[in-house]
Short mmCIF file of C-alpha atoms and ligand atoms in Angstrom, two decimals:
data_model
loop_
_atom_site.label_atom_id
_atom_site.label_comp_id
_atom_site.label_asym_id
_atom_site.label_seq_id
_atom_site.Cartn_x
_atom_site.Cartn_y
_atom_site.Cartn_z
CA MET A 1 229.32 229.20 173.86
CA THR A 2 231.75 229.63 176.48
CA GLU A 3 233.02 233.03 174.85
CA LEU A 4 229.46 234.39 174.67
CA LYS A 5 228.78 233.62 178.31
CA SER A 6 232.14 235.32 179.31
CA VAL A 7 231.47 238.43 176.93
CA THR A 8 228.03 238.78 178.53
CA LEU A 9 229.41 238.33 182.11
CA ASP A 10 232.29 240.71 181.21
CA ARG A 11 229.70 243.36 180.10
CA ALA A 12 227.38 242.93 182.99
CA LEU A 13 230.22 243.56 185.41
CA LYS A 14 231.32 246.58 183.72
CA ALA A 15 227.75 248.01 183.44
CA PRO A 16 227.01 250.77 185.77
CA ALA A 17 224.99 249.68 188.81
CA LEU A 18 221.10 249.89 188.49
CA PRO A 19 220.51 253.32 189.47
CA ASP A 20 217.94 253.86 192.53
CA ALA A 21 217.63 249.86 192.87
CA GLN A 22 215.94 248.49 195.99
CA THR A 23 215.71 244.82 197.02
CA VAL A 24 212.56 243.16 197.40
CA THR A 25 211.76 241.72 200.70
CA LYS A 26 208.53 240.06 200.51
CA VAL A 27 205.73 239.39 197.98
CA THR A 28 201.99 238.43 198.59
CA HIS A 29 199.64 237.29 195.98
CA TYR A 30 195.93 237.84 196.68
CA THR A 31 194.12 237.17 193.50
CA ASP A 32 195.02 236.75 189.66
CA ARG A 33 194.70 240.44 189.50
CA LEU A 34 196.14 241.68 192.74
CA PHE A 35 199.51 241.31 194.85
CA SER A 36 201.62 243.55 197.21
CA PHE A 37 205.37 243.73 197.71
CA ARG A 38 207.97 245.07 200.14
CA VAL A 39 211.24 246.56 199.46
CA ALA A 40 214.08 248.09 201.42
CA ARG A 41 213.85 251.70 201.85
CA PRO A 42 216.53 254.13 200.67
CA GLN A 43 217.86 255.87 203.99
CA SER A 44 217.40 259.23 202.68
CA LEU A 45 213.59 258.61 201.64
CA ARG A 46 211.24 260.84 203.40
CA PHE A 47 207.68 260.92 202.34
CA ARG A 48 204.38 262.09 203.65
CA SER A 49 202.04 259.29 203.97
CA GLY A 50 199.55 259.10 201.07
CA GLU A 51 202.16 260.11 198.35
CA PHE A 52 203.61 258.10 195.41
CA VAL A 53 206.79 257.59 193.79
CA MET A 54 207.96 256.13 190.35
CA ILE A 55 208.90 252.50 190.38
CA GLY A 56 209.86 249.97 187.61
CA LEU A 57 212.06 247.56 186.23
CA LEU A 58 214.54 247.58 183.05
CA ASP A 59 212.97 246.92 179.84
CA ASP A 60 214.59 244.37 177.33
CA ASN A 61 216.71 247.27 175.77
CA GLY A 62 217.99 248.03 179.39
CA ARG A 63 215.91 251.25 179.69
CA PRO A 64 213.99 252.04 183.01
CA LEU A 65 210.40 251.33 182.56
CA LEU A 66 208.67 253.27 185.21
CA ARG A 67 205.11 253.63 186.65
CA ALA A 68 203.61 255.90 189.44
CA TYR A 69 202.87 253.72 192.58
CA SER A 70 201.41 254.86 195.93
CA ILE A 71 203.57 253.95 199.06
CA ALA A 72 201.08 251.87 200.93
CA SER A 73 203.34 251.70 204.03
CA PRO A 74 203.25 254.45 206.49
CA SER A 75 206.18 256.95 206.69
CA TRP A 76 207.56 255.58 209.85
CA ASP A 77 208.04 251.95 208.33
CA GLU A 78 211.51 250.76 207.83
CA GLU A 79 210.49 249.19 204.48
CA LEU A 80 208.26 250.43 201.71
CA GLU A 81 205.21 248.53 200.70
CA PHE A 82 203.46 248.56 197.39
CA TYR A 83 199.93 247.24 196.38
CA SER A 84 199.62 246.33 192.71
CA ILE A 85 197.15 245.38 189.97
CA LYS A 86 198.33 242.68 187.43
CA VAL A 87 197.58 243.69 183.78
CA PRO A 88 197.92 240.70 181.68
CA ASP A 89 199.76 242.57 178.78
CA GLY A 90 200.79 245.50 180.90
CA PRO A 91 204.40 246.87 179.95
CA LEU A 92 205.34 246.86 183.60
CA THR A 93 203.18 244.72 185.60
CA SER A 94 203.17 241.71 183.22
CA ARG A 95 206.71 241.41 184.65
CA LEU A 96 206.45 243.09 187.91
CA GLN A 97 204.22 240.20 189.15
CA HIS A 98 206.67 237.75 188.76
CA ILE A 99 209.28 239.37 191.25
CA GLN A 100 210.43 237.41 194.27
CA PRO A 101 212.43 238.25 197.32
CA GLY A 102 215.87 239.07 196.71
CA ASP A 103 215.01 240.75 193.23
CA GLN A 104 215.59 244.51 192.55
CA ILE A 105 213.32 247.13 191.39
CA ILE A 106 213.99 250.58 190.35
CA LEU A 107 212.73 253.18 192.90
CA ARG A 108 212.92 256.96 192.22
CA PRO A 109 213.06 258.49 195.52
CA LYS A 110 210.97 261.48 194.73
CA PRO A 111 207.55 261.24 196.40
CA VAL A 112 204.82 263.71 195.38
CA GLY A 113 200.90 263.57 195.49
CA THR A 114 197.53 265.15 196.64
CA LEU A 115 196.31 262.82 199.06
CA VAL A 116 198.07 264.32 201.98
CA HIS A 117 196.75 265.82 205.41
CA ASP A 118 198.17 269.20 204.49
CA ALA A 119 195.88 269.45 201.54
CA LEU A 120 192.88 269.62 203.85
CA LEU A 121 191.48 272.06 206.20
CA PRO A 122 191.11 270.97 209.75
CA GLY A 123 187.79 268.85 210.20
CA LYS A 124 186.06 266.35 212.79
CA ARG A 125 185.61 263.23 210.33
CA ILE A 126 187.68 262.10 207.31
CA TYR A 127 186.40 259.85 204.64
CA PHE A 128 188.97 257.86 202.61
CA PHE A 129 186.97 256.61 199.43
CA ALA A 130 188.68 253.95 197.62
CA THR A 131 188.05 251.59 194.57
CA GLY A 132 190.23 248.63 193.66
CA THR A 133 193.99 249.32 194.01
CA GLY A 134 193.00 252.84 195.02
CA PHE A 135 193.28 251.60 198.48
CA ALA A 136 197.07 251.80 198.48
CA PRO A 137 197.47 255.31 199.65
CA PHE A 138 194.95 254.86 202.35
CA ALA A 139 196.81 251.78 203.52
CA SER A 140 199.67 254.30 204.35
CA LEU A 141 197.38 257.00 205.79
CA LEU A 142 195.35 254.40 207.86
CA ARG A 143 198.70 253.28 209.67
CA ASP A 144 199.71 256.83 210.35
CA PRO A 145 199.16 258.09 213.85
CA ASP A 146 198.70 261.51 212.40
CA THR A 147 195.53 260.61 210.89
CA TYR A 148 194.03 259.83 214.30
CA GLU A 149 195.46 262.81 216.04
CA ARG A 150 193.76 265.14 213.32
CA TYR A 151 190.22 263.58 213.28
CA ASP A 152 187.53 262.37 215.81
CA GLN A 153 186.48 259.85 213.17
CA VAL A 154 188.28 258.08 210.18
CA ILE A 155 185.81 256.19 207.55
CA ILE A 156 187.43 254.21 205.01
CA THR A 157 185.25 252.85 202.14
CA HIS A 158 186.44 250.15 199.93
CA THR A 159 184.59 249.03 196.69
CA CYS A 160 185.66 246.16 194.54
CA ARG A 161 184.03 243.98 192.07
CA ASP A 162 184.58 240.67 194.14
CA VAL A 163 185.03 239.80 197.93
CA ALA A 164 188.57 238.33 197.30
CA GLU A 165 189.72 241.81 196.04
CA LEU A 166 188.91 243.28 199.43
CA THR A 167 191.44 240.91 201.20
CA TYR A 168 194.45 243.34 201.30
CA GLY A 169 192.60 246.05 202.59
CA ARG A 170 190.60 244.00 205.02
CA GLU A 171 193.93 242.59 206.59
CA ILE A 172 195.27 246.01 207.09
CA VAL A 173 192.19 247.48 208.74
CA GLU A 174 191.74 244.24 210.93
CA SER A 175 195.56 244.51 212.21
CA LEU A 176 195.29 248.14 213.23
CA ALA A 177 193.58 247.73 216.63
CA ASP A 178 196.14 245.39 218.02
CA ASP A 179 198.99 247.30 216.45
CA PRO A 180 201.64 248.02 219.10
CA LEU A 181 202.59 251.22 217.40
CA ILE A 182 199.34 252.63 216.32
CA GLY A 183 196.58 250.63 218.06
CA GLU A 184 196.24 253.15 220.90
CA PHE A 185 195.83 256.03 218.27
CA VAL A 186 193.33 254.15 216.31
CA GLY A 187 190.93 253.41 219.27
CA ASP A 188 187.45 253.57 218.38
CA LYS A 189 187.78 256.15 215.72
CA LEU A 190 188.04 253.88 212.67
CA ARG A 191 185.03 252.59 210.65
CA TYR A 192 185.37 250.18 207.72
CA TYR A 193 182.83 250.15 205.06
CA PRO A 194 183.80 247.47 202.46
CA THR A 195 181.22 246.96 199.47
CA THR A 196 181.32 244.57 196.58
CA THR A 197 179.39 244.99 193.17
CA ARG A 198 179.68 241.87 191.44
CA GLU A 199 179.79 239.10 194.00
CA GLN A 200 177.48 238.75 196.86
CA SER A 201 178.70 240.26 200.04
CA PRO A 202 177.24 241.75 203.28
CA LYS A 203 177.26 245.11 201.76
CA MET A 204 176.58 245.50 198.11
CA GLY A 205 176.59 248.34 195.53
CA ARG A 206 178.73 251.19 194.41
CA ILE A 207 179.67 253.60 196.91
CA THR A 208 178.28 256.66 194.94
CA THR A 209 174.92 254.85 195.03
CA LEU A 210 175.19 254.34 198.82
CA ILE A 211 175.79 258.01 199.17
CA GLU A 212 173.27 259.20 197.05
CA ASN A 213 170.47 257.33 198.64
CA GLY A 214 171.79 257.70 202.21
CA THR A 215 172.49 254.24 203.02
CA LEU A 216 176.29 254.82 203.72
CA PHE A 217 175.21 257.47 206.53
CA ALA A 218 172.34 255.38 207.86
CA ASP A 219 174.61 252.36 208.17
CA LEU A 220 177.37 254.05 209.93
CA GLY A 221 175.27 256.38 212.16
CA VAL A 222 176.51 259.59 210.91
CA PRO A 223 175.03 262.57 209.57
CA PRO A 224 175.01 263.30 205.72
CA LEU A 225 178.22 265.06 204.24
CA ASN A 226 178.68 268.61 205.69
CA PRO A 227 181.60 271.04 204.73
CA GLU A 228 181.83 272.27 208.42
CA THR A 229 182.97 268.94 209.75
CA ASP A 230 183.75 266.58 206.91
CA ARG A 231 186.84 266.01 204.73
CA ALA A 232 187.51 263.56 202.24
CA MET A 233 190.17 261.85 200.26
CA VAL A 234 189.35 259.77 196.93
CA CYS A 235 191.21 257.36 194.86
CA GLY A 236 190.03 255.35 192.12
CA SER A 237 189.33 255.25 188.29
CA LEU A 238 188.61 258.42 186.53
CA ALA A 239 185.11 257.71 186.21
CA PHE A 240 184.80 256.88 189.84
CA ASN A 241 186.65 259.99 190.94
CA LEU A 242 184.58 262.29 188.59
CA ASP A 243 181.23 260.71 190.04
CA ILE A 244 182.22 261.09 193.62
CA LYS A 245 183.70 264.64 193.02
CA ALA A 246 180.21 265.69 191.84
CA LEU A 247 178.44 264.12 194.98
CA LEU A 248 181.04 265.89 197.32
CA GLU A 249 180.48 269.33 195.46
CA LYS A 250 176.87 268.92 195.69
CA ALA A 251 177.43 268.53 199.36
CA GLY A 252 179.17 271.79 199.59
CA LEU A 253 182.79 270.34 199.68
CA ARG A 254 185.56 271.96 197.60
CA GLU A 255 188.68 270.44 196.01
CA GLY A 256 191.80 271.29 197.73
CA ALA A 257 195.56 271.06 196.92
CA ASN A 258 198.87 271.27 198.89
CA SER A 259 199.10 274.88 197.79
CA GLU A 260 195.42 275.45 198.81
CA PRO A 261 193.87 273.31 201.45
CA LYS A 262 189.92 272.72 201.25
CA GLU A 263 187.58 270.10 202.07
CA PHE A 264 188.56 267.13 199.73
CA VAL A 265 191.29 265.83 197.54
CA ILE A 266 191.38 263.41 194.55
CA GLU A 267 194.13 261.18 192.96
CA LYS A 268 193.63 258.83 190.00
CA ALA A 269 194.47 255.14 191.01
CA PHE A 270 195.61 254.64 187.44
CA VAL A 271 195.15 256.26 184.11
CA GLY A 272 192.73 254.62 182.21
CA ASP A 273 192.66 253.38 178.41
CA GLY A 274 192.38 256.42 176.31
CA VAL A 275 192.32 258.90 179.28
P1 FAD B 1 199.76 250.32 181.91
O1 FAD B 1 200.08 250.55 180.37
O2 FAD B 1 200.29 251.34 182.86
O3 FAD B 1 198.27 250.21 182.09
C1 FAD B 1 197.51 249.26 180.97
C2 FAD B 1 196.11 249.50 181.46
O4 FAD B 1 195.72 248.88 182.48
C3 FAD B 1 195.65 250.92 181.81
O5 FAD B 1 195.22 251.64 180.62
C4 FAD B 1 194.35 250.58 182.58
O6 FAD B 1 193.24 250.40 181.84
C5 FAD B 1 194.70 249.40 183.36
N1 FAD B 1 195.38 249.70 184.79
C6 FAD B 1 196.56 250.14 185.12
N2 FAD B 1 196.72 250.26 186.32
C7 FAD B 1 195.48 249.57 186.86
C8 FAD B 1 195.19 249.60 188.31
N3 FAD B 1 196.04 249.89 189.31
N4 FAD B 1 193.91 249.19 188.68
C9 FAD B 1 193.10 248.77 187.43
N5 FAD B 1 193.44 248.80 186.24
C10 FAD B 1 194.47 249.35 186.01
N6 FAD B 1 198.89 250.94 190.19
C11 FAD B 1 198.78 249.94 191.26
O7 FAD B 1 198.64 248.83 190.89
N7 FAD B 1 199.18 250.43 192.41
C12 FAD B 1 199.35 251.78 192.77
O8 FAD B 1 199.54 251.95 194.04
C13 FAD B 1 199.21 252.81 191.72
N8 FAD B 1 199.29 253.91 192.01
C14 FAD B 1 199.35 254.92 191.09
C15 FAD B 1 199.31 256.30 191.34
C16 FAD B 1 199.07 257.24 190.51
C17 FAD B 1 199.27 258.73 190.62
C18 FAD B 1 198.95 256.93 189.05
C19 FAD B 1 198.64 257.90 187.91
C20 FAD B 1 198.90 255.41 188.78
C21 FAD B 1 199.01 254.57 189.71
N9 FAD B 1 199.02 253.09 189.44
C22 FAD B 1 199.04 252.24 190.35
C23 FAD B 1 198.93 252.69 187.88
C24 FAD B 1 200.46 252.24 187.54
O9 FAD B 1 201.22 253.62 187.45
C25 FAD B 1 200.36 251.45 186.26
O10 FAD B 1 199.48 251.83 185.40
C26 FAD B 1 200.14 250.02 186.57
O11 FAD B 1 201.20 249.40 187.36
C27 FAD B 1 200.00 249.20 185.30
O12 FAD B 1 201.29 249.33 184.61
P2 FAD B 1 201.59 248.54 183.24
O13 FAD B 1 202.87 249.14 182.72
O14 FAD B 1 201.55 247.04 183.38
O15 FAD B 1 200.30 248.90 182.35
P1 A2P B 2 181.18 248.01 188.89
O1 A2P B 2 181.50 246.74 189.06
O2 A2P B 2 179.49 248.44 189.13
O3 A2P B 2 181.67 248.71 187.63
P2 A2P B 2 187.25 248.51 188.58
O4 A2P B 2 187.96 247.14 188.99
O5 A2P B 2 186.62 248.43 187.11
O6 A2P B 2 188.36 249.67 188.60
O7 A2P B 2 186.28 248.86 189.61
C1 A2P B 2 186.41 248.69 190.92
C2 A2P B 2 185.06 248.88 191.62
O8 A2P B 2 184.80 250.40 191.52
C3 A2P B 2 184.11 248.24 191.04
O9 A2P B 2 183.23 247.81 192.18
C4 A2P B 2 183.15 249.15 190.26
O10 A2P B 2 181.81 248.69 190.30
C5 A2P B 2 183.50 250.43 190.96
N1 A2P B 2 183.15 251.46 190.17
C6 A2P B 2 183.66 251.64 188.95
N2 A2P B 2 183.20 252.78 188.22
C7 A2P B 2 182.54 253.44 189.10
C8 A2P B 2 181.92 254.61 189.20
N3 A2P B 2 181.87 255.64 188.04
N4 A2P B 2 181.19 255.04 190.38
C9 A2P B 2 181.22 254.26 191.42
N5 A2P B 2 181.86 253.16 191.39
C10 A2P B 2 182.57 252.66 190.36
#
């Protein structure tokens, strides 16, 4: 027994250090499906708010098990924040959900993504349309002064099944006005439009329905979508992304990319079963 222990320890000491390891500093659980966590930021990591990186843990065979994650913190933050689903038998999140401060995760410092300001032409009003964990890239963009410098109005919609699933986003939005760093940039530019689909709340319904029947615009007191003035970023399930893309295109907005900025950009919040 003692021998086995010492062999294991010996191997561990000789093993190369975990590549790209970062230390977890904080973990917050919201529901049995959702949590957020913060990790130390690699000194060399630069990213644009809205981008994602690959993060993960070692699997049972000592191989990195990595998944794409939007960076939820803004680019000025000293730490990195992530907002995560807990998939009960998900290869990564069935284990990631148990991390605690002091633990290490793998973080590949190569940020990429389409939900960046540079992928959009200048406009007056920007819509961030999120469902579920699709809020994560907007948690970064909402805390970036650049967002408020570029637009007169910033509208974030977040649709979840239940009220509790809105908590992470609501807390971030509510913290913005008094934030010593970006409160003055936010001013009265930001509008928050949370909706639920499966539990009673002040505003019920899929955002696609609320766009189609004009409720969103009537509630906010803004004109319908207009490619001259309006820009949009979308992050949700594939089905959601496809449905909202059709509505944006019907209104005359065109999908852009880093290499060719236009009126809206889309990113999947996750890759669904069989997609
Ligand atoms: P997987 O084998 O990856 O997934 C199993 C199944 O769980 C999927 O088929 C899908 O049906 C479901 N699922 C996976 N992720 C989600 C989710 N986020 N919401 C609802 N259902 C899901 N996930 C996050 O939690 N936060 C993020 O910020 C995030 N950013 C992403 C950015 C991009 C560009 C992409 C492509 C994915 C992102 N994901 C994010 C999803 C993430 O990469 C993993 O799929 C997720 O962490 C689950 O990993 P897993 O190994 O446990 O299960
Ligand atoms: P619904 O409850 O009507 O399916 P999920 O947790 O499944 O990713 O869903 C997150 C939120 O996105 C839910 O409120 C869900 O509504 C909504 N949603 C799912 N698919 C679509 C879609 N195709 N168009 C609009 N909203 C959608």
